[in-house]
Coordinates of C-alpha atoms in Angstrom, one line a residue:
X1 CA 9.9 -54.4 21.4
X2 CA 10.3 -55.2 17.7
X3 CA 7.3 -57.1 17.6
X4 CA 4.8 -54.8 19.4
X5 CA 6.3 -51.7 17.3
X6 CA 5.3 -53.6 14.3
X7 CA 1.6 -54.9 15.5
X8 CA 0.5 -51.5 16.0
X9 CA 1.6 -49.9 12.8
X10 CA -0.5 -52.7 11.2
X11 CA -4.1 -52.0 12.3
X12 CA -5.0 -48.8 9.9
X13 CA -8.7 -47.7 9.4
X14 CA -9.8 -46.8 5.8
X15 CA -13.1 -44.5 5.1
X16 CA -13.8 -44.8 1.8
X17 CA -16.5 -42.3 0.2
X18 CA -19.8 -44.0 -1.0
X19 CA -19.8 -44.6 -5.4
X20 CA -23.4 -43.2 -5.4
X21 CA -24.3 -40.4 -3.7
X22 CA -26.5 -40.5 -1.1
X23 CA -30.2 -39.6 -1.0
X24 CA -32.6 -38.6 1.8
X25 CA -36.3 -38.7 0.6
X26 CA -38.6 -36.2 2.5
X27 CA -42.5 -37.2 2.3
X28 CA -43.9 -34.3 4.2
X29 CA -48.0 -34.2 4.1
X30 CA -49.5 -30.7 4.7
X31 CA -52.6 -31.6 2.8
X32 CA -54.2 -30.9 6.6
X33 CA -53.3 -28.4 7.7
X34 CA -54.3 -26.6 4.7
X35 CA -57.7 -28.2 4.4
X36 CA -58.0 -26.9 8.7
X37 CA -57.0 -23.4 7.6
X38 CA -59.2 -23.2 4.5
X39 CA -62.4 -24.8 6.6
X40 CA -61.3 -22.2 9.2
X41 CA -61.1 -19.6 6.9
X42 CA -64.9 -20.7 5.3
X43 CA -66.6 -20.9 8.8
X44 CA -65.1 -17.2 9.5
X45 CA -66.7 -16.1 5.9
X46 CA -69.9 -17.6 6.6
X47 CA -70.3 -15.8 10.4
X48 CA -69.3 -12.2 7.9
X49 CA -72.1 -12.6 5.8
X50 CA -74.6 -14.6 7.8
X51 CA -77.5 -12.8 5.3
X52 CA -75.9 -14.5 2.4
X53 CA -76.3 -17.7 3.3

């Protein structure tokens, strides 16, 4: 009984916190859905003022 007392008490788990901290890069491209709302906003502009152009 000794024995099995003792095997358990021996198998810990350790969590040690990383040295650096960690970093989550974000790449988010919204170049298009600019550019679509811009050409959207042109093509609206341009059916206004038909006579201009």
């Amino acid at each position: 009984m000794a024995m099995l007392g003792s095997g358990l008490a021996t198998g810990c788990i350790s969590v040690n916190a990383p040295s650096e901290p960690i970093v989550i890069e974000l790449n988010i491209n919204i170049t298009q859905e600019v550019i679509y709302r811009l050409a959207a906003d042109a093509g609206n502009t341009i059916d206004e003022n038909a006579d201009i152009f």
